[in-house]
Coordinates of C-alpha atoms in Angstrom, one line a residue:
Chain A
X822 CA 10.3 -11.7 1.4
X823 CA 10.0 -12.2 5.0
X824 CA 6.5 -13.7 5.9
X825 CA 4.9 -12.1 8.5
X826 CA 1.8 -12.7 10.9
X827 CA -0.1 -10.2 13.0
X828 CA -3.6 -10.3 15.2
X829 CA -6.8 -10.4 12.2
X830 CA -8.1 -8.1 15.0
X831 CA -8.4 -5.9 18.3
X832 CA -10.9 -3.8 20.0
X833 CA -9.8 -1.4 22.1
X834 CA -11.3 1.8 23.6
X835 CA -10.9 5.7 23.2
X836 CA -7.8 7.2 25.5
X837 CA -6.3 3.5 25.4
X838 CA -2.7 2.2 23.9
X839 CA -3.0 0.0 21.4
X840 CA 0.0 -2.5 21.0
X841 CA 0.1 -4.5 18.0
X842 CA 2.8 -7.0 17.7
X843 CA 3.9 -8.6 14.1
X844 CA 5.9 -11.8 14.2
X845 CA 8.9 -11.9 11.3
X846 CA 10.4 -14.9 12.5
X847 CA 13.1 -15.3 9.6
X848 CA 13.7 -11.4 9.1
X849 CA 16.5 -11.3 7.1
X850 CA 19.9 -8.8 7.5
X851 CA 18.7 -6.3 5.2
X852 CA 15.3 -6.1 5.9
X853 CA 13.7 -3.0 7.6
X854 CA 9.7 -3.1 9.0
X855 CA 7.2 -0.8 8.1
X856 CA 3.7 -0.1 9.1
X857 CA 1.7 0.5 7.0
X858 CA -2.5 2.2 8.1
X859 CA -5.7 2.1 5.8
X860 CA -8.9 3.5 6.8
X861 CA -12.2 2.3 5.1
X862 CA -12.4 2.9 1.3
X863 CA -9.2 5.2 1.3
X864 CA -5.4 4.2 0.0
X865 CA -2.8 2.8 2.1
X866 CA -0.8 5.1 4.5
X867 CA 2.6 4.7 5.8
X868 CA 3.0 5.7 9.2
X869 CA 6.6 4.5 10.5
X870 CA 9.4 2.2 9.7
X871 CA 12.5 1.1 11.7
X872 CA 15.5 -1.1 11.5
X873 CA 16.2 -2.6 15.6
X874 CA 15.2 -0.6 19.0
X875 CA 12.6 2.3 19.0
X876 CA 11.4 4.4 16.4
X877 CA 9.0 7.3 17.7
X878 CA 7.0 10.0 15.0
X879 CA 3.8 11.7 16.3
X880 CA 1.6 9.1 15.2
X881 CA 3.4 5.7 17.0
X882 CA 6.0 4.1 18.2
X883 CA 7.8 1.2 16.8
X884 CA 9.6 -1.4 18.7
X885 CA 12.0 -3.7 17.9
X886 CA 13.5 -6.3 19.9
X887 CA 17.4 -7.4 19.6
X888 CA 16.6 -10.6 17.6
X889 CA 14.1 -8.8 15.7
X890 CA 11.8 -11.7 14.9
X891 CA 8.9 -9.5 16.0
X892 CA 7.6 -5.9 16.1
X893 CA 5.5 -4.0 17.7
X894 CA 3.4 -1.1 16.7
X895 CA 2.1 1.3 19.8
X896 CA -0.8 3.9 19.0
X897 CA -0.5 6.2 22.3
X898 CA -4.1 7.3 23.6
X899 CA -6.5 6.2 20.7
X900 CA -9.2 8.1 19.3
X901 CA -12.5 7.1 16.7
X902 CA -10.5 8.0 14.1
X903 CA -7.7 5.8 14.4
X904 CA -10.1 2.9 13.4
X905 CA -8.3 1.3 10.4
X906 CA -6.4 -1.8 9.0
X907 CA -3.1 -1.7 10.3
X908 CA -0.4 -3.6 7.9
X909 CA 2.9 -4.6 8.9
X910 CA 5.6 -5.0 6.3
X911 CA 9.0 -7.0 6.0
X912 CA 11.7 -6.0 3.1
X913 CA 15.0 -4.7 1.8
X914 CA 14.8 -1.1 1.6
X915 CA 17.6 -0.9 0.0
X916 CA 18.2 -3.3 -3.5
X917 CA 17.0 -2.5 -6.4
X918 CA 16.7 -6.5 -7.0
X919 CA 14.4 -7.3 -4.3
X920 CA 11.8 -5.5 -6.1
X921 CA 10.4 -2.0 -4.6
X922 CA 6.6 -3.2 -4.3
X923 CA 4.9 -3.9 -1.5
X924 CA 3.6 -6.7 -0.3
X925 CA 0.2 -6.9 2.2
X926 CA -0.7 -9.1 4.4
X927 CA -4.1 -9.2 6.0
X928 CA -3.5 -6.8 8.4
X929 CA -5.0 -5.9 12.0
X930 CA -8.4 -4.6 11.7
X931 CA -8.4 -2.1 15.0
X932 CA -11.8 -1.2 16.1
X933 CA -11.7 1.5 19.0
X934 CA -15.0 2.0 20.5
X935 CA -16.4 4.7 22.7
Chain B
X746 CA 1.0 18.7 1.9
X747 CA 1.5 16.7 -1.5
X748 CA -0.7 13.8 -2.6
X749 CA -1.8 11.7 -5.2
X750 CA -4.7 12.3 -7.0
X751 CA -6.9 9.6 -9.1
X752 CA -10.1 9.9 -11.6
X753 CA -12.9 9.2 -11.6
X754 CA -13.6 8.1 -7.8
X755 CA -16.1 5.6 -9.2
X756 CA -16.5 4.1 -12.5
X757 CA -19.1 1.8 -14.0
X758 CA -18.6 -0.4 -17.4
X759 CA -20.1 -3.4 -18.9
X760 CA -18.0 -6.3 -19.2
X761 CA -15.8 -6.6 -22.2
X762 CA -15.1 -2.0 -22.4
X763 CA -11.9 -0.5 -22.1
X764 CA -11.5 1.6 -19.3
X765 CA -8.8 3.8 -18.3
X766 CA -7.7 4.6 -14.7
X767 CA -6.1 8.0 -14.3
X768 CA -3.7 9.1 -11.9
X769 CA -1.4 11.9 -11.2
X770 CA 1.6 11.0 -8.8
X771 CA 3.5 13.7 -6.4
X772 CA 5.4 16.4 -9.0
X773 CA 9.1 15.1 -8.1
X774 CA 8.2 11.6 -7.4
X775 CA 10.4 8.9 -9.9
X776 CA 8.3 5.6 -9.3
X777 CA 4.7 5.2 -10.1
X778 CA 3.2 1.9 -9.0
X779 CA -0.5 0.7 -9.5
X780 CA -2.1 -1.8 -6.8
X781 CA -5.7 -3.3 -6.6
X782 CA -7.9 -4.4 -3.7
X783 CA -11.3 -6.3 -4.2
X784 CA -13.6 -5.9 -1.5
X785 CA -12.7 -7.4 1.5
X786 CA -9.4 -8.8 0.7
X787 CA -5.2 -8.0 0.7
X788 CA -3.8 -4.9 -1.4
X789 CA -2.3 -6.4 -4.2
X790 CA 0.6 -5.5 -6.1
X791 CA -0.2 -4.6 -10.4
X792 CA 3.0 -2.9 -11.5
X793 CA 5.9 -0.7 -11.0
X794 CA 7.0 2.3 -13.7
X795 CA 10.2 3.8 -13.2
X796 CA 11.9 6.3 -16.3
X797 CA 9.1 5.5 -18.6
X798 CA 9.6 1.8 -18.4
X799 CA 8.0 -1.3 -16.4
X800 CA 10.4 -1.9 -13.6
X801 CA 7.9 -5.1 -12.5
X802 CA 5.0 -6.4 -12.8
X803 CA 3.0 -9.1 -10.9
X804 CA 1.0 -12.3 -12.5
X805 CA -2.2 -10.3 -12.5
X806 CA -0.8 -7.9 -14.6
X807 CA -1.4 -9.7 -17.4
X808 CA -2.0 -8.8 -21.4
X809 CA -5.4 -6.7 -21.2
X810 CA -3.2 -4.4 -18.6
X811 CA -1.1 -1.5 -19.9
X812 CA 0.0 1.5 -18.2
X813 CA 1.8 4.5 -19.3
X814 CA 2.9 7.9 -18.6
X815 CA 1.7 9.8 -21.4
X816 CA 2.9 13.4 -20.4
X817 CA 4.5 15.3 -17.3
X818 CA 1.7 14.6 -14.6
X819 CA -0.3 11.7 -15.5
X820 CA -0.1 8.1 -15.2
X821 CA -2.8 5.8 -16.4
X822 CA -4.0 2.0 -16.3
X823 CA -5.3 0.7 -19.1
X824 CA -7.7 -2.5 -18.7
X825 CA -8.7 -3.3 -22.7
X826 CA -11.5 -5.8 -22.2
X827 CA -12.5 -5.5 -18.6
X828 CA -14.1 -8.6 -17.0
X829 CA -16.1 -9.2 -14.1
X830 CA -13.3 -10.4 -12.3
X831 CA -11.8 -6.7 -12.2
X832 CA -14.4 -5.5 -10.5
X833 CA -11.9 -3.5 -7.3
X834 CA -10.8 -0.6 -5.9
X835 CA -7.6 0.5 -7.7
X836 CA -4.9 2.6 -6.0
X837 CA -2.0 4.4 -7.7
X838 CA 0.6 5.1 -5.5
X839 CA 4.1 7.1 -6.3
X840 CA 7.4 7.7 -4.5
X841 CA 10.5 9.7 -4.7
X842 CA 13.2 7.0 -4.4
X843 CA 14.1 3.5 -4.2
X844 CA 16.7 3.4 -2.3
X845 CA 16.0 6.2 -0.1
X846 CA 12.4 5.7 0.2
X847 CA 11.5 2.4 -0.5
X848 CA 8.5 1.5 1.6
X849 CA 7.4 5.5 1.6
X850 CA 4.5 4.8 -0.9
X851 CA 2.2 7.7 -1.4
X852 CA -1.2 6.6 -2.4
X853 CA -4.3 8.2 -3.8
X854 CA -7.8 7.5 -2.7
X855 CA -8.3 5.1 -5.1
X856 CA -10.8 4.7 -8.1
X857 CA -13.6 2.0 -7.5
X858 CA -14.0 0.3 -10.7
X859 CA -17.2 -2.0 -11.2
X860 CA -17.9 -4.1 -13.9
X861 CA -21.5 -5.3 -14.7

């Protein structure tokens, strides 16, 4: 499994973007990132995975550059609620070999603020 | 919308008690996995149940763990002689495919287990 490292934590403020980039430096061919958002005391959400370039839902936006050694998550116009752990998360989505766990970091630890 | 259930929220035992963790995954979903988190630290990885079987299991999983599907809905973890040390919050987690799906986890809101 890829290793991957992120900020332990950001503050940011209500109506900001919050960008949080993930570094995968030795990503493998297969592999596809996924983010992954837990609030205090609740399970584990998934919000949005990609492969390379942009991947947009209504809750972020995903970017991946070329090389794809990094990723970065972008939460448009924060509010209160979206203060959570955010987890970012390298592997094969696709063999049954690899294992279909996941694996979790430390996360980002978003605080937005009034 | 769908979502994964889990009893009790909160359970309390004395060291050395069975306890049993119950769950009940999305209706269609195939793969029923079991994670742990003790306060303050990374979600970690128990096991993996696909087609009545264990498809994985990690090093904490280890003999006073068991899990099983015992009808339709329900999917329970079984700790046999619980120690202090299992003292967490315990998510089950389901999801429709592997190959499809594979990082599309579902999870429930967990089941704080303490041990005293």
């Amino acid at each position: 499994l890829a290793k991957t490292t992120q900020p332990i934590s950001m503050d940011s403020y209500e109506g900001q973007e919050v960008n949080i980039t993930c570094s995968h430096n030795n990503i493998a061919t297969n592999d596809y990132i996924t983010w992954y958002q837990q609030f205090p005391s609740q399970g584990p959400r998934f919000i949005i995975q990609g492969y390379k370039t942009k991947v947009t839902n209504e809750v972020a936006s995903l970017f991946i550059p070329a090389d794809r050694k990094s990723s970065t998550l972008s939460l448009p116009r924060v509010s209160l609620s979206d203060t959570a752990v955010y987890y970012c998360l390298v592997g094969d989505k696709s063999s049954a070999a690899a294992g279909n766990k996941l694996t979790f970091g430390g996360g980002t630890r978003v605080l937005v603020k009034p | 919308e769908p979502e994964v259930t889990q009893t009790p929220s909160h359970q309390v035992t004395q060291m050395g008690q069975e306890v049993i963790l119950r769950c009940v995954p999305i209706s269609n979903h195939l793969y029923f996995y079991w994670y742990r988190q003790i306060l303050g630290q990374k979600v970690e990885f128990l096991v993996s149940f696909y087609n009545n079987e264990i498809s994985e299991k990690s090093e904490i999983f280890d003999d006073q763990f068991s899990v099983e599907r015992p009808d339709g809905s329900n999917f329970t973890l079984k700790i046999r002689s619980t120690k202090l040390e299992d003292s967490a919050m315990y998510f089950c987690a389901s999801s429709l495919t592997l190959a499809g799906g594979q990082y599309e986890q579902y999870f429930g809101p967990g089941t704080r287990l303490t041990v005293t």
